[in-house]
Amino acid sequence: MPASTPAVEILQIGPYPEWDQQPLDAAFTMHRYFEADDKKGFLTAVGSNVRGIATRGELGADRALIEALPKLEVISVYGVGYDAVDLAACRECGIRVTNTPDVLTKDVADLGVAMMMVQSRGMIGAEKWVRDGSWAAKGLYPLQKRVFGKKAGVLGLGRIGFEVAKRLAGFDMDIAYSDVAAKDYAPDWTFIESPVELAQHADFLFVTLAASAQTRHIVGREVINAVGPEGMIINISRAANIDEDALLDALEQGRLGSAALDVFEGEPKLNPRFLALDNVLLQPHHASGTFETRKAMGKLVRDNLIAHFSGADLLTPVL
């Protein structure tokens, strides 16, 4: 089968940039589910011929959607996270799943470290201090907290966690990590099996592990309290890995010093309690948001679909 397979019908769950949309439209017959007002009726009209799904990490594909597509063969996820895809349903139906790892790893790590720096040094407030005339009227900006030489904990030393730790090493930090087992590729860093003990170690706790049913709220009240009133939690993984109610309680009550977050439950409609806090840095889930990475992610989504329908091996299979 040639690389251009317009006869293959793909259900597109969310919008992509035009540089991805055009080649997808050229390669396949794309059905834009996200544009349909009557989604049930839309699936009734096109679902019987759909053989693939193109989705985004936060949108995924649930069991009801999967079971509404009797000819579905493959789900290609734009993003490294695939926790919003019902993998159990996919296994039952023999459906392949792909994601876009590696191409976004370093951008995500970059933003995580930048968030630590911005929050620790108070850079958002400092910029406002200059712009609103406070520097001239009130003098020097209040002192902030240093980063170099502090203790860092990385919860999940996979691709992204490893790149975060590499960057933190440049700040001469004491680095420890927690994972299912010690990693032979991290001989210079300390393995701490317990997330609570890792949090007790850390001035800065980075949450970088993949999301699953087992990791849901792994950063709960005990871990948050262990980070403590002088510590910071940075999340560049999935919102479900943190118990947001426990996090908000700790931030409001001063039991946690601060947080820097790129992901939220129910985003973009995050809990309004976050907006009232001055000890949390809020980012709009854009850790992979560079032109270079997003183009590479879109190409990988497309290439996985083309590979599947050409009978070639998937480039980045999950299932």
PDB file of C-alpha atoms in Angstrom:
ATOM      1  CA  MET A   1       0.000   0.000   0.000  1.00  0.00           C
ATOM      2  CA  PRO A   2       1.454   3.421  -0.889  1.00  0.00           C
ATOM      3  CA  ALA A   3       2.258   6.000   1.771  1.00  0.00           C
ATOM      4  CA  SER A   4      -0.745   8.065   0.627  1.00  0.00           C
ATOM      5  CA  THR A   5      -3.832   6.098   1.675  1.00  0.00           C
ATOM      6  CA  PRO A   6      -6.800   8.475   1.322  1.00  0.00           C
ATOM      7  CA  ALA A   7      -9.245   5.567   1.254  1.00  0.00           C
ATOM      8  CA  VAL A   8      -8.377   4.765   4.878  1.00  0.00           C
ATOM      9  CA  GLU A   9     -10.792   6.605   7.174  1.00  0.00           C
ATOM     10  CA  ILE A  10      -9.435   8.146  10.379  1.00  0.00           C
ATOM     11  CA  LEU A  11     -11.419   9.667  13.248  1.00  0.00           C
ATOM     12  CA  GLN A  12      -9.683  12.833  14.453  1.00  0.00           C
ATOM     13  CA  ILE A  13     -10.524  13.544  18.097  1.00  0.00           C
ATOM     14  CA  GLY A  14      -9.042  17.043  18.451  1.00  0.00           C
ATOM     15  CA  PRO A  15      -7.525  19.790  16.303  1.00  0.00           C
ATOM     16  CA  TYR A  16      -3.922  19.806  15.122  1.00  0.00           C
ATOM     17  CA  PRO A  17      -1.827  22.672  13.742  1.00  0.00           C
ATOM     18  CA  GLU A  18      -2.278  23.301  10.036  1.00  0.00           C
ATOM     19  CA  TRP A  19       1.197  21.921   9.282  1.00  0.00           C
ATOM     20  CA  ASP A  20      -0.057  18.565  10.592  1.00  0.00           C
ATOM     21  CA  GLN A  21      -3.618  18.816   9.309  1.00  0.00           C
ATOM     22  CA  GLN A  22      -2.673  19.279   5.670  1.00  0.00           C
ATOM     23  CA  PRO A  23      -0.500  16.146   5.336  1.00  0.00           C
ATOM     24  CA  LEU A  24      -3.027  14.099   7.317  1.00  0.00           C
ATOM     25  CA  ASP A  25      -5.792  15.220   4.969  1.00  0.00           C
ATOM     26  CA  ALA A  26      -3.599  14.306   2.012  1.00  0.00           C
ATOM     27  CA  ALA A  27      -2.764  10.847   3.362  1.00  0.00           C
ATOM     28  CA  PHE A  28      -6.142   9.787   4.755  1.00  0.00           C
ATOM     29  CA  THR A  29      -9.838  10.537   4.792  1.00  0.00           C
ATOM     30  CA  MET A  30     -10.074  12.474   8.053  1.00  0.00           C
ATOM     31  CA  HIS A  31     -13.337  12.730   9.999  1.00  0.00           C
ATOM     32  CA  ARG A  32     -13.181  15.673  12.425  1.00  0.00           C
ATOM     33  CA  TYR A  33     -15.019  14.378  15.466  1.00  0.00           C
ATOM     34  CA  PHE A  34     -14.200  17.520  17.462  1.00  0.00           C
ATOM     35  CA  GLU A  35     -16.166  19.690  15.025  1.00  0.00           C
ATOM     36  CA  ALA A  36     -19.374  17.647  15.311  1.00  0.00           C
ATOM     37  CA  ASP A  37     -22.175  19.107  17.424  1.00  0.00           C
ATOM     38  CA  ASP A  38     -24.030  15.791  17.453  1.00  0.00           C
ATOM     39  CA  LYS A  39     -21.185  13.420  18.203  1.00  0.00           C
ATOM     40  CA  LYS A  40     -23.377  10.353  18.584  1.00  0.00           C
ATOM     41  CA  GLY A  41     -24.972  11.030  15.217  1.00  0.00           C
ATOM     42  CA  PHE A  42     -21.571  11.701  13.688  1.00  0.00           C
ATOM     43  CA  LEU A  43     -20.288   8.312  14.868  1.00  0.00           C
ATOM     44  CA  THR A  44     -23.414   6.631  13.513  1.00  0.00           C
ATOM     45  CA  ALA A  45     -22.743   8.218  10.132  1.00  0.00           C
ATOM     46  CA  VAL A  46     -19.020   7.510   9.774  1.00  0.00           C
ATOM     47  CA  GLY A  47     -18.073   5.011  12.492  1.00  0.00           C
ATOM     48  CA  SER A  48     -18.618   1.814  10.526  1.00  0.00           C
ATOM     49  CA  ASN A  49     -15.753   2.629   8.152  1.00  0.00           C
ATOM     50  CA  VAL A  50     -13.248   4.175  10.570  1.00  0.00           C
ATOM     51  CA  ARG A  51     -10.041   2.132  10.825  1.00  0.00           C
ATOM     52  CA  GLY A  52      -7.858   4.509  12.831  1.00  0.00           C
ATOM     53  CA  ILE A  53      -8.023   7.211  15.494  1.00  0.00           C
ATOM     54  CA  ALA A  54      -5.762  10.261  15.640  1.00  0.00           C
ATOM     55  CA  THR A  55      -6.011  11.781  19.110  1.00  0.00           C
ATOM     56  CA  ARG A  56      -4.109  13.852  21.667  1.00  0.00           C
ATOM     57  CA  GLY A  57      -2.753  12.661  24.975  1.00  0.00           C
ATOM     58  CA  GLU A  58      -5.251  14.532  27.113  1.00  0.00           C
ATOM     59  CA  LEU A  59      -8.205  13.547  24.890  1.00  0.00           C
ATOM     60  CA  GLY A  60      -7.433   9.862  24.441  1.00  0.00           C
ATOM     61  CA  ALA A  61     -10.157   7.407  23.458  1.00  0.00           C
ATOM     62  CA  ASP A  62     -12.527   5.774  25.939  1.00  0.00           C
ATOM     63  CA  ARG A  63     -14.200   2.380  25.761  1.00  0.00           C
ATOM     64  CA  ALA A  64     -17.491   3.747  24.428  1.00  0.00           C
ATOM     65  CA  LEU A  65     -15.723   5.422  21.518  1.00  0.00           C
ATOM     66  CA  ILE A  66     -13.591   2.369  20.783  1.00  0.00           C
ATOM     67  CA  GLU A  67     -16.597   0.045  20.807  1.00  0.00           C
ATOM     68  CA  ALA A  68     -18.480   2.379  18.453  1.00  0.00           C
ATOM     69  CA  LEU A  69     -15.873   1.748  15.740  1.00  0.00           C
ATOM     70  CA  PRO A  70     -16.136  -1.912  14.672  1.00  0.00           C
ATOM     71  CA  LYS A  71     -13.293  -1.714  12.128  1.00  0.00           C
ATOM     72  CA  LEU A  72     -10.882   0.179  14.370  1.00  0.00           C
ATOM     73  CA  GLU A  73      -7.290  -1.100  14.091  1.00  0.00           C
ATOM     74  CA  VAL A  74      -4.993   1.567  15.515  1.00  0.00           C
ATOM     75  CA  ILE A  75      -4.962   4.639  17.794  1.00  0.00           C
ATOM     76  CA  SER A  76      -2.163   7.151  17.247  1.00  0.00           C
ATOM     77  CA  VAL A  77      -1.650   9.513  20.190  1.00  0.00           C
ATOM     78  CA  TYR A  78      -0.162  13.001  19.808  1.00  0.00           C
ATOM     79  CA  GLY A  79       1.738  13.117  23.097  1.00  0.00           C
ATOM     80  CA  VAL A  80       3.797  10.870  25.317  1.00  0.00           C
ATOM     81  CA  GLY A  81       0.943  10.199  27.754  1.00  0.00           C
ATOM     82  CA  TYR A  82      -1.651   7.624  26.785  1.00  0.00           C
ATOM     83  CA  ASP A  83      -3.482   7.219  30.090  1.00  0.00           C
ATOM     84  CA  ALA A  84      -6.654   8.680  28.545  1.00  0.00           C
ATOM     85  CA  VAL A  85      -6.795   5.752  26.100  1.00  0.00           C
ATOM     86  CA  ASP A  86      -8.644   2.711  27.433  1.00  0.00           C
ATOM     87  CA  LEU A  87      -5.846   0.188  26.974  1.00  0.00           C
ATOM     88  CA  ALA A  88      -7.922  -2.667  28.380  1.00  0.00           C
ATOM     89  CA  ALA A  89     -10.534  -2.127  25.664  1.00  0.00           C
ATOM     90  CA  CYS A  90      -7.768  -1.948  23.071  1.00  0.00           C
ATOM     91  CA  ARG A  91      -6.285  -5.245  24.235  1.00  0.00           C
ATOM     92  CA  GLU A  92      -9.666  -6.925  24.145  1.00  0.00           C
ATOM     93  CA  CYS A  93     -10.281  -5.726  20.589  1.00  0.00           C
ATOM     94  CA  GLY A  94      -6.723  -6.242  19.301  1.00  0.00           C
ATOM     95  CA  ILE A  95      -6.226  -2.538  18.621  1.00  0.00           C
ATOM     96  CA  ARG A  96      -2.701  -1.153  18.314  1.00  0.00           C
ATOM     97  CA  VAL A  97      -1.751   2.048  20.160  1.00  0.00           C
ATOM     98  CA  THR A  98       1.161   4.426  19.529  1.00  0.00           C
ATOM     99  CA  ASN A  99       2.412   7.611  21.170  1.00  0.00           C
ATOM    100  CA  THR A 100       5.132  10.203  20.535  1.00  0.00           C
ATOM    101  CA  PRO A 101       7.947   9.649  23.059  1.00  0.00           C
ATOM    102  CA  ASP A 102      11.519  10.930  22.778  1.00  0.00           C
ATOM    103  CA  VAL A 103      10.744  13.804  20.390  1.00  0.00           C
ATOM    104  CA  LEU A 104       9.318  15.884  23.265  1.00  0.00           C
ATOM    105  CA  THR A 105      11.487  14.646  26.131  1.00  0.00           C
ATOM    106  CA  LYS A 106      14.056  17.418  26.256  1.00  0.00           C
ATOM    107  CA  ASP A 107      11.599  20.265  25.786  1.00  0.00           C
ATOM    108  CA  VAL A 108       9.524  18.956  28.696  1.00  0.00           C
ATOM    109  CA  ALA A 109      12.629  18.655  30.849  1.00  0.00           C
ATOM    110  CA  ASP A 110      13.688  22.176  29.888  1.00  0.00           C
ATOM    111  CA  LEU A 111      10.371  23.643  30.976  1.00  0.00           C
ATOM    112  CA  GLY A 112      10.374  21.708  34.243  1.00  0.00           C
ATOM    113  CA  VAL A 113      13.757  23.118  35.204  1.00  0.00           C
ATOM    114  CA  ALA A 114      12.743  26.588  34.009  1.00  0.00           C
ATOM    115  CA  MET A 115       9.628  26.407  36.195  1.00  0.00           C
ATOM    116  CA  MET A 116      11.798  25.565  39.196  1.00  0.00           C
ATOM    117  CA  MET A 117      14.024  28.561  38.492  1.00  0.00           C
ATOM    118  CA  VAL A 118      11.184  30.987  37.821  1.00  0.00           C
ATOM    119  CA  GLN A 119       9.308  30.034  40.971  1.00  0.00           C
ATOM    120  CA  SER A 120      12.291  29.784  43.274  1.00  0.00           C
ATOM    121  CA  ARG A 121      13.716  33.147  42.200  1.00  0.00           C
ATOM    122  CA  GLY A 122      10.319  34.874  42.052  1.00  0.00           C
ATOM    123  CA  MET A 123      10.804  35.954  38.472  1.00  0.00           C
ATOM    124  CA  ILE A 124       7.132  36.539  37.645  1.00  0.00           C
ATOM    125  CA  GLY A 125       6.745  38.889  40.583  1.00  0.00           C
ATOM    126  CA  ALA A 126      10.123  40.489  39.910  1.00  0.00           C
ATOM    127  CA  GLU A 127       9.161  41.338  36.346  1.00  0.00           C
ATOM    128  CA  LYS A 128       5.958  42.950  37.613  1.00  0.00           C
ATOM    129  CA  TRP A 129       8.045  44.797  40.244  1.00  0.00           C
ATOM    130  CA  VAL A 130       9.918  46.519  37.439  1.00  0.00           C
ATOM    131  CA  ARG A 131       6.905  47.196  35.208  1.00  0.00           C
ATOM    132  CA  ASP A 132       4.587  48.657  37.868  1.00  0.00           C
ATOM    133  CA  GLY A 133       7.201  51.069  39.210  1.00  0.00           C
ATOM    134  CA  SER A 134       7.779  49.258  42.490  1.00  0.00           C
ATOM    135  CA  TRP A 135      11.531  49.069  41.884  1.00  0.00           C
ATOM    136  CA  ALA A 136      11.774  52.848  41.623  1.00  0.00           C
ATOM    137  CA  ALA A 137       9.251  53.521  44.379  1.00  0.00           C
ATOM    138  CA  LYS A 138      10.041  50.759  46.882  1.00  0.00           C
ATOM    139  CA  GLY A 139      13.598  49.713  46.153  1.00  0.00           C
ATOM    140  CA  LEU A 140      15.019  46.241  45.821  1.00  0.00           C
ATOM    141  CA  TYR A 141      12.795  43.225  45.215  1.00  0.00           C
ATOM    142  CA  PRO A 142      12.332  40.912  48.243  1.00  0.00           C
ATOM    143  CA  LEU A 143      14.964  38.205  48.575  1.00  0.00           C
ATOM    144  CA  GLN A 144      14.187  34.796  47.114  1.00  0.00           C
ATOM    145  CA  LYS A 145      15.628  31.265  47.436  1.00  0.00           C
ATOM    146  CA  ARG A 146      18.648  29.821  45.696  1.00  0.00           C
ATOM    147  CA  VAL A 147      18.602  26.671  43.591  1.00  0.00           C
ATOM    148  CA  PHE A 148      22.208  25.568  43.243  1.00  0.00           C
ATOM    149  CA  GLY A 149      23.485  23.086  45.778  1.00  0.00           C
ATOM    150  CA  LYS A 150      20.019  22.149  47.005  1.00  0.00           C
ATOM    151  CA  LYS A 151      18.486  18.648  47.134  1.00  0.00           C
ATOM    152  CA  ALA A 152      16.360  17.439  44.240  1.00  0.00           C
ATOM    153  CA  GLY A 153      14.045  14.457  44.095  1.00  0.00           C
ATOM    154  CA  VAL A 154      12.882  13.024  40.762  1.00  0.00           C
ATOM    155  CA  LEU A 155       9.783  10.843  41.054  1.00  0.00           C
ATOM    156  CA  GLY A 156       9.996   8.597  38.007  1.00  0.00           C
ATOM    157  CA  LEU A 157      13.372   8.294  36.271  1.00  0.00           C
ATOM    158  CA  GLY A 158      12.094   7.490  32.795  1.00  0.00           C
ATOM    159  CA  ARG A 159      12.980   9.451  29.680  1.00  0.00           C
ATOM    160  CA  ILE A 160      11.826  12.822  30.982  1.00  0.00           C
ATOM    161  CA  GLY A 161      12.938  12.292  34.580  1.00  0.00           C
ATOM    162  CA  PHE A 162      16.418  11.318  33.385  1.00  0.00           C
ATOM    163  CA  GLU A 163      16.719  14.484  31.288  1.00  0.00           C
ATOM    164  CA  VAL A 164      15.497  16.595  34.213  1.00  0.00           C
ATOM    165  CA  ALA A 165      18.117  15.054  36.497  1.00  0.00           C
ATOM    166  CA  LYS A 166      20.867  15.651  33.923  1.00  0.00           C
ATOM    167  CA  ARG A 167      19.968  19.332  33.887  1.00  0.00           C
ATOM    168  CA  LEU A 168      19.794  19.545  37.673  1.00  0.00           C
ATOM    169  CA  ALA A 169      23.313  18.125  37.873  1.00  0.00           C
ATOM    170  CA  GLY A 170      24.469  21.347  36.236  1.00  0.00           C
ATOM    171  CA  PHE A 171      23.255  23.188  39.318  1.00  0.00           C
ATOM    172  CA  ASP A 172      25.450  21.023  41.576  1.00  0.00           C
ATOM    173  CA  MET A 173      22.336  19.590  43.221  1.00  0.00           C
ATOM    174  CA  ASP A 174      22.177  16.507  45.422  1.00  0.00           C
ATOM    175  CA  ILE A 175      19.978  14.314  43.213  1.00  0.00           C
ATOM    176  CA  ALA A 176      17.897  11.361  44.312  1.00  0.00           C
ATOM    177  CA  TYR A 177      15.162   9.516  42.473  1.00  0.00           C
ATOM    178  CA  SER A 178      12.401   6.994  43.006  1.00  0.00           C
ATOM    179  CA  ASP A 179      11.235   4.361  40.542  1.00  0.00           C
ATOM    180  CA  VAL A 180      10.202   0.711  40.504  1.00  0.00           C
ATOM    181  CA  ALA A 181      13.892  -0.196  40.777  1.00  0.00           C
ATOM    182  CA  ALA A 182      17.322   1.397  40.754  1.00  0.00           C
ATOM    183  CA  LYS A 183      18.538   2.351  37.279  1.00  0.00           C
ATOM    184  CA  ASP A 184      21.953   1.267  36.061  1.00  0.00           C
ATOM    185  CA  TYR A 185      22.095   4.369  33.860  1.00  0.00           C
ATOM    186  CA  ALA A 186      22.023   6.612  36.961  1.00  0.00           C
ATOM    187  CA  PRO A 187      25.046   5.518  38.990  1.00  0.00           C
ATOM    188  CA  ASP A 188      25.779   9.030  40.277  1.00  0.00           C
ATOM    189  CA  TRP A 189      22.333   9.603  41.755  1.00  0.00           C
ATOM    190  CA  THR A 190      20.784   8.126  44.890  1.00  0.00           C
ATOM    191  CA  PHE A 191      17.947   5.621  44.563  1.00  0.00           C
ATOM    192  CA  ILE A 192      15.231   6.023  47.208  1.00  0.00           C
ATOM    193  CA  GLU A 193      12.437   3.518  46.749  1.00  0.00           C
ATOM    194  CA  SER A 194       9.781   5.217  48.865  1.00  0.00           C
ATOM    195  CA  PRO A 195       8.142   8.370  47.401  1.00  0.00           C
ATOM    196  CA  VAL A 196       7.653   9.664  50.944  1.00  0.00           C
ATOM    197  CA  GLU A 197      11.337   9.247  51.778  1.00  0.00           C
ATOM    198  CA  LEU A 198      12.250  10.859  48.447  1.00  0.00           C
ATOM    199  CA  ALA A 199      10.047  13.812  49.362  1.00  0.00           C
ATOM    200  CA  GLN A 200      11.727  14.074  52.750  1.00  0.00           C
ATOM    201  CA  HIS A 201      15.056  14.299  50.915  1.00  0.00           C
ATOM    202  CA  ALA A 202      13.947  16.907  48.407  1.00  0.00           C
ATOM    203  CA  ASP A 203      13.961  20.682  48.474  1.00  0.00           C
ATOM    204  CA  PHE A 204      12.559  20.371  44.949  1.00  0.00           C
ATOM    205  CA  LEU A 205      10.395  17.367  44.067  1.00  0.00           C
ATOM    206  CA  PHE A 206       9.912  16.794  40.337  1.00  0.00           C
ATOM    207  CA  VAL A 207       6.964  14.625  39.315  1.00  0.00           C
ATOM    208  CA  THR A 208       7.940  12.997  36.019  1.00  0.00           C
ATOM    209  CA  LEU A 209       6.457   9.508  36.073  1.00  0.00           C
ATOM    210  CA  ALA A 210       3.939   8.099  33.598  1.00  0.00           C
ATOM    211  CA  ALA A 211       0.322   8.134  34.751  1.00  0.00           C
ATOM    212  CA  SER A 212      -1.573   4.937  35.422  1.00  0.00           C
ATOM    213  CA  ALA A 213      -4.160   3.571  37.823  1.00  0.00           C
ATOM    214  CA  GLN A 214      -1.267   2.600  40.112  1.00  0.00           C
ATOM    215  CA  THR A 215       0.238   6.101  40.185  1.00  0.00           C
ATOM    216  CA  ARG A 216      -3.012   8.022  40.673  1.00  0.00           C
ATOM    217  CA  HIS A 217      -2.487  10.467  43.577  1.00  0.00           C
ATOM    218  CA  ILE A 218       0.924   8.967  44.317  1.00  0.00           C
ATOM    219  CA  VAL A 219       1.765  12.483  45.438  1.00  0.00           C
ATOM    220  CA  GLY A 220      -0.818  12.624  48.194  1.00  0.00           C
ATOM    221  CA  ARG A 221      -0.998  14.247  51.588  1.00  0.00           C
ATOM    222  CA  GLU A 222       1.894  12.239  53.072  1.00  0.00           C
ATOM    223  CA  VAL A 223       4.286  13.001  50.229  1.00  0.00           C
ATOM    224  CA  ILE A 224       3.251  16.662  50.119  1.00  0.00           C
ATOM    225  CA  ASN A 225       3.763  17.074  53.854  1.00  0.00           C
ATOM    226  CA  ALA A 226       7.169  15.420  53.533  1.00  0.00           C
ATOM    227  CA  VAL A 227       8.299  18.060  51.028  1.00  0.00           C
ATOM    228  CA  GLY A 228       7.401  20.593  53.687  1.00  0.00           C
ATOM    229  CA  PRO A 229       6.934  24.346  54.129  1.00  0.00           C
ATOM    230  CA  GLU A 230      10.293  25.208  52.561  1.00  0.00           C
ATOM    231  CA  GLY A 231      10.009  22.810  49.616  1.00  0.00           C
ATOM    232  CA  MET A 232       8.598  22.935  46.094  1.00  0.00           C
ATOM    233  CA  ILE A 233       6.723  20.405  43.944  1.00  0.00           C
ATOM    234  CA  ILE A 234       7.082  20.659  40.166  1.00  0.00           C
ATOM    235  CA  ASN A 235       4.676  18.611  38.021  1.00  0.00           C
ATOM    236  CA  ILE A 236       5.379  18.086  34.311  1.00  0.00           C
ATOM    237  CA  SER A 237       3.758  14.650  34.128  1.00  0.00           C
ATOM    238  CA  ARG A 238      -0.003  14.166  34.492  1.00  0.00           C
ATOM    239  CA  ALA A 239      -2.386  15.935  36.852  1.00  0.00           C
ATOM    240  CA  ALA A 240      -3.730  12.619  38.158  1.00  0.00           C
ATOM    241  CA  ASN A 241      -0.365  11.839  39.737  1.00  0.00           C
ATOM    242  CA  ILE A 242      -1.055  14.530  42.365  1.00  0.00           C
ATOM    243  CA  ASP A 243      -3.989  14.745  44.756  1.00  0.00           C
ATOM    244  CA  GLU A 244      -4.992  18.310  43.885  1.00  0.00           C
ATOM    245  CA  ASP A 245      -7.208  18.802  46.942  1.00  0.00           C
ATOM    246  CA  ALA A 246      -4.369  17.767  49.237  1.00  0.00           C
ATOM    247  CA  LEU A 247      -1.955  19.988  47.273  1.00  0.00           C
ATOM    248  CA  LEU A 248      -4.255  23.008  47.501  1.00  0.00           C
ATOM    249  CA  ASP A 249      -4.837  22.464  51.208  1.00  0.00           C
ATOM    250  CA  ALA A 250      -1.084  22.328  51.838  1.00  0.00           C
ATOM    251  CA  LEU A 251      -0.371  25.431  49.741  1.00  0.00           C
ATOM    252  CA  GLU A 252      -3.140  27.400  51.432  1.00  0.00           C
ATOM    253  CA  GLN A 253      -2.105  26.308  54.923  1.00  0.00           C
ATOM    254  CA  GLY A 254       1.631  26.777  54.417  1.00  0.00           C
ATOM    255  CA  ARG A 255       2.457  23.090  54.864  1.00  0.00           C
ATOM    256  CA  LEU A 256       4.004  23.167  51.384  1.00  0.00           C
ATOM    257  CA  GLY A 257       6.229  26.040  50.400  1.00  0.00           C
ATOM    258  CA  SER A 258       5.291  26.306  46.736  1.00  0.00           C
ATOM    259  CA  ALA A 259       4.430  24.475  43.541  1.00  0.00           C
ATOM    260  CA  ALA A 260       5.022  24.850  39.817  1.00  0.00           C
ATOM    261  CA  LEU A 261       2.431  23.090  37.684  1.00  0.00           C
ATOM    262  CA  ASP A 262       1.967  22.536  33.957  1.00  0.00           C
ATOM    263  CA  VAL A 263      -0.999  20.143  34.265  1.00  0.00           C
ATOM    264  CA  PHE A 264      -4.331  20.252  36.081  1.00  0.00           C
ATOM    265  CA  GLU A 265      -7.413  18.144  36.619  1.00  0.00           C
ATOM    266  CA  GLY A 266     -10.167  19.277  34.254  1.00  0.00           C
ATOM    267  CA  GLU A 267      -7.855  21.589  32.353  1.00  0.00           C
ATOM    268  CA  PRO A 268      -8.160  24.193  31.009  1.00  0.00           C
ATOM    269  CA  LYS A 269     -10.855  24.794  33.638  1.00  0.00           C
ATOM    270  CA  LEU A 270      -8.595  24.384  36.636  1.00  0.00           C
ATOM    271  CA  ASN A 271      -9.738  24.612  40.231  1.00  0.00           C
ATOM    272  CA  PRO A 272     -10.219  28.347  40.981  1.00  0.00           C
ATOM    273  CA  ARG A 273      -8.477  27.898  44.316  1.00  0.00           C
ATOM    274  CA  PHE A 274      -5.198  27.884  42.382  1.00  0.00           C
ATOM    275  CA  LEU A 275      -5.867  31.392  41.074  1.00  0.00           C
ATOM    276  CA  ALA A 276      -6.024  32.846  44.575  1.00  0.00           C
ATOM    277  CA  LEU A 277      -2.560  31.573  45.538  1.00  0.00           C
ATOM    278  CA  ASP A 278       0.693  33.470  45.139  1.00  0.00           C
ATOM    279  CA  ASN A 279       2.882  30.456  45.984  1.00  0.00           C
ATOM    280  CA  VAL A 280       2.111  28.467  42.848  1.00  0.00           C
ATOM    281  CA  LEU A 281       3.347  28.974  39.285  1.00  0.00           C
ATOM    282  CA  LEU A 282       0.637  28.070  36.765  1.00  0.00           C
ATOM    283  CA  GLN A 283       1.470  27.017  33.204  1.00  0.00           C
ATOM    284  CA  PRO A 284      -0.996  26.060  30.408  1.00  0.00           C
ATOM    285  CA  HIS A 285       0.146  22.457  29.724  1.00  0.00           C
ATOM    286  CA  HIS A 286       2.757  23.573  27.221  1.00  0.00           C
ATOM    287  CA  ALA A 287       5.881  21.679  28.223  1.00  0.00           C
ATOM    288  CA  SER A 288       6.209  20.297  24.688  1.00  0.00           C
ATOM    289  CA  GLY A 289       5.088  23.598  23.179  1.00  0.00           C
ATOM    290  CA  THR A 290       7.887  24.494  20.795  1.00  0.00           C
ATOM    291  CA  PHE A 291       7.549  24.661  17.023  1.00  0.00           C
ATOM    292  CA  GLU A 292      10.269  22.070  16.587  1.00  0.00           C
ATOM    293  CA  THR A 293       8.815  19.502  18.976  1.00  0.00           C
ATOM    294  CA  ARG A 294       5.185  19.901  17.964  1.00  0.00           C
ATOM    295  CA  LYS A 295       6.127  19.397  14.299  1.00  0.00           C
ATOM    296  CA  ALA A 296       8.082  16.268  15.213  1.00  0.00           C
ATOM    297  CA  MET A 297       5.146  14.973  17.273  1.00  0.00           C
ATOM    298  CA  GLY A 298       2.697  15.508  14.426  1.00  0.00           C
ATOM    299  CA  LYS A 299       4.973  13.761  11.976  1.00  0.00           C
ATOM    300  CA  LEU A 300       5.283  10.781  14.310  1.00  0.00           C
ATOM    301  CA  VAL A 301       1.487  10.532  14.680  1.00  0.00           C
ATOM    302  CA  ARG A 302       1.187  10.494  10.895  1.00  0.00           C
ATOM    303  CA  ASP A 303       4.122   8.142  10.324  1.00  0.00           C
ATOM    304  CA  ASN A 304       2.704   5.608  12.779  1.00  0.00           C
ATOM    305  CA  LEU A 305      -0.635   5.610  10.952  1.00  0.00           C
ATOM    306  CA  ILE A 306       1.049   5.271   7.567  1.00  0.00           C
ATOM    307  CA  ALA A 307       3.265   2.461   8.864  1.00  0.00           C
ATOM    308  CA  HIS A 308       0.292   0.527  10.201  1.00  0.00           C
ATOM    309  CA  PHE A 309      -1.777   0.788   7.048  1.00  0.00           C
ATOM    310  CA  SER A 310       1.257   0.017   4.890  1.00  0.00           C
ATOM    311  CA  GLY A 311       1.910  -3.199   6.785  1.00  0.00           C
ATOM    312  CA  ALA A 312       5.168  -1.904   8.299  1.00  0.00           C
ATOM    313  CA  ASP A 313       6.257  -2.042  11.939  1.00  0.00           C
ATOM    314  CA  LEU A 314       4.928   0.725  14.158  1.00  0.00           C
ATOM    315  CA  LEU A 315       7.583   3.288  15.016  1.00  0.00           C
ATOM    316  CA  THR A 316       6.619   3.831  18.662  1.00  0.00           C
ATOM    317  CA  PRO A 317       4.155   1.160  19.794  1.00  0.00           C
ATOM    318  CA  VAL A 318       2.460   1.179  23.179  1.00  0.00           C
ATOM    319  CA  LEU A 319       0.354  -1.890  22.331  1.00  0.00           C
TER     320      LEU A 319
END
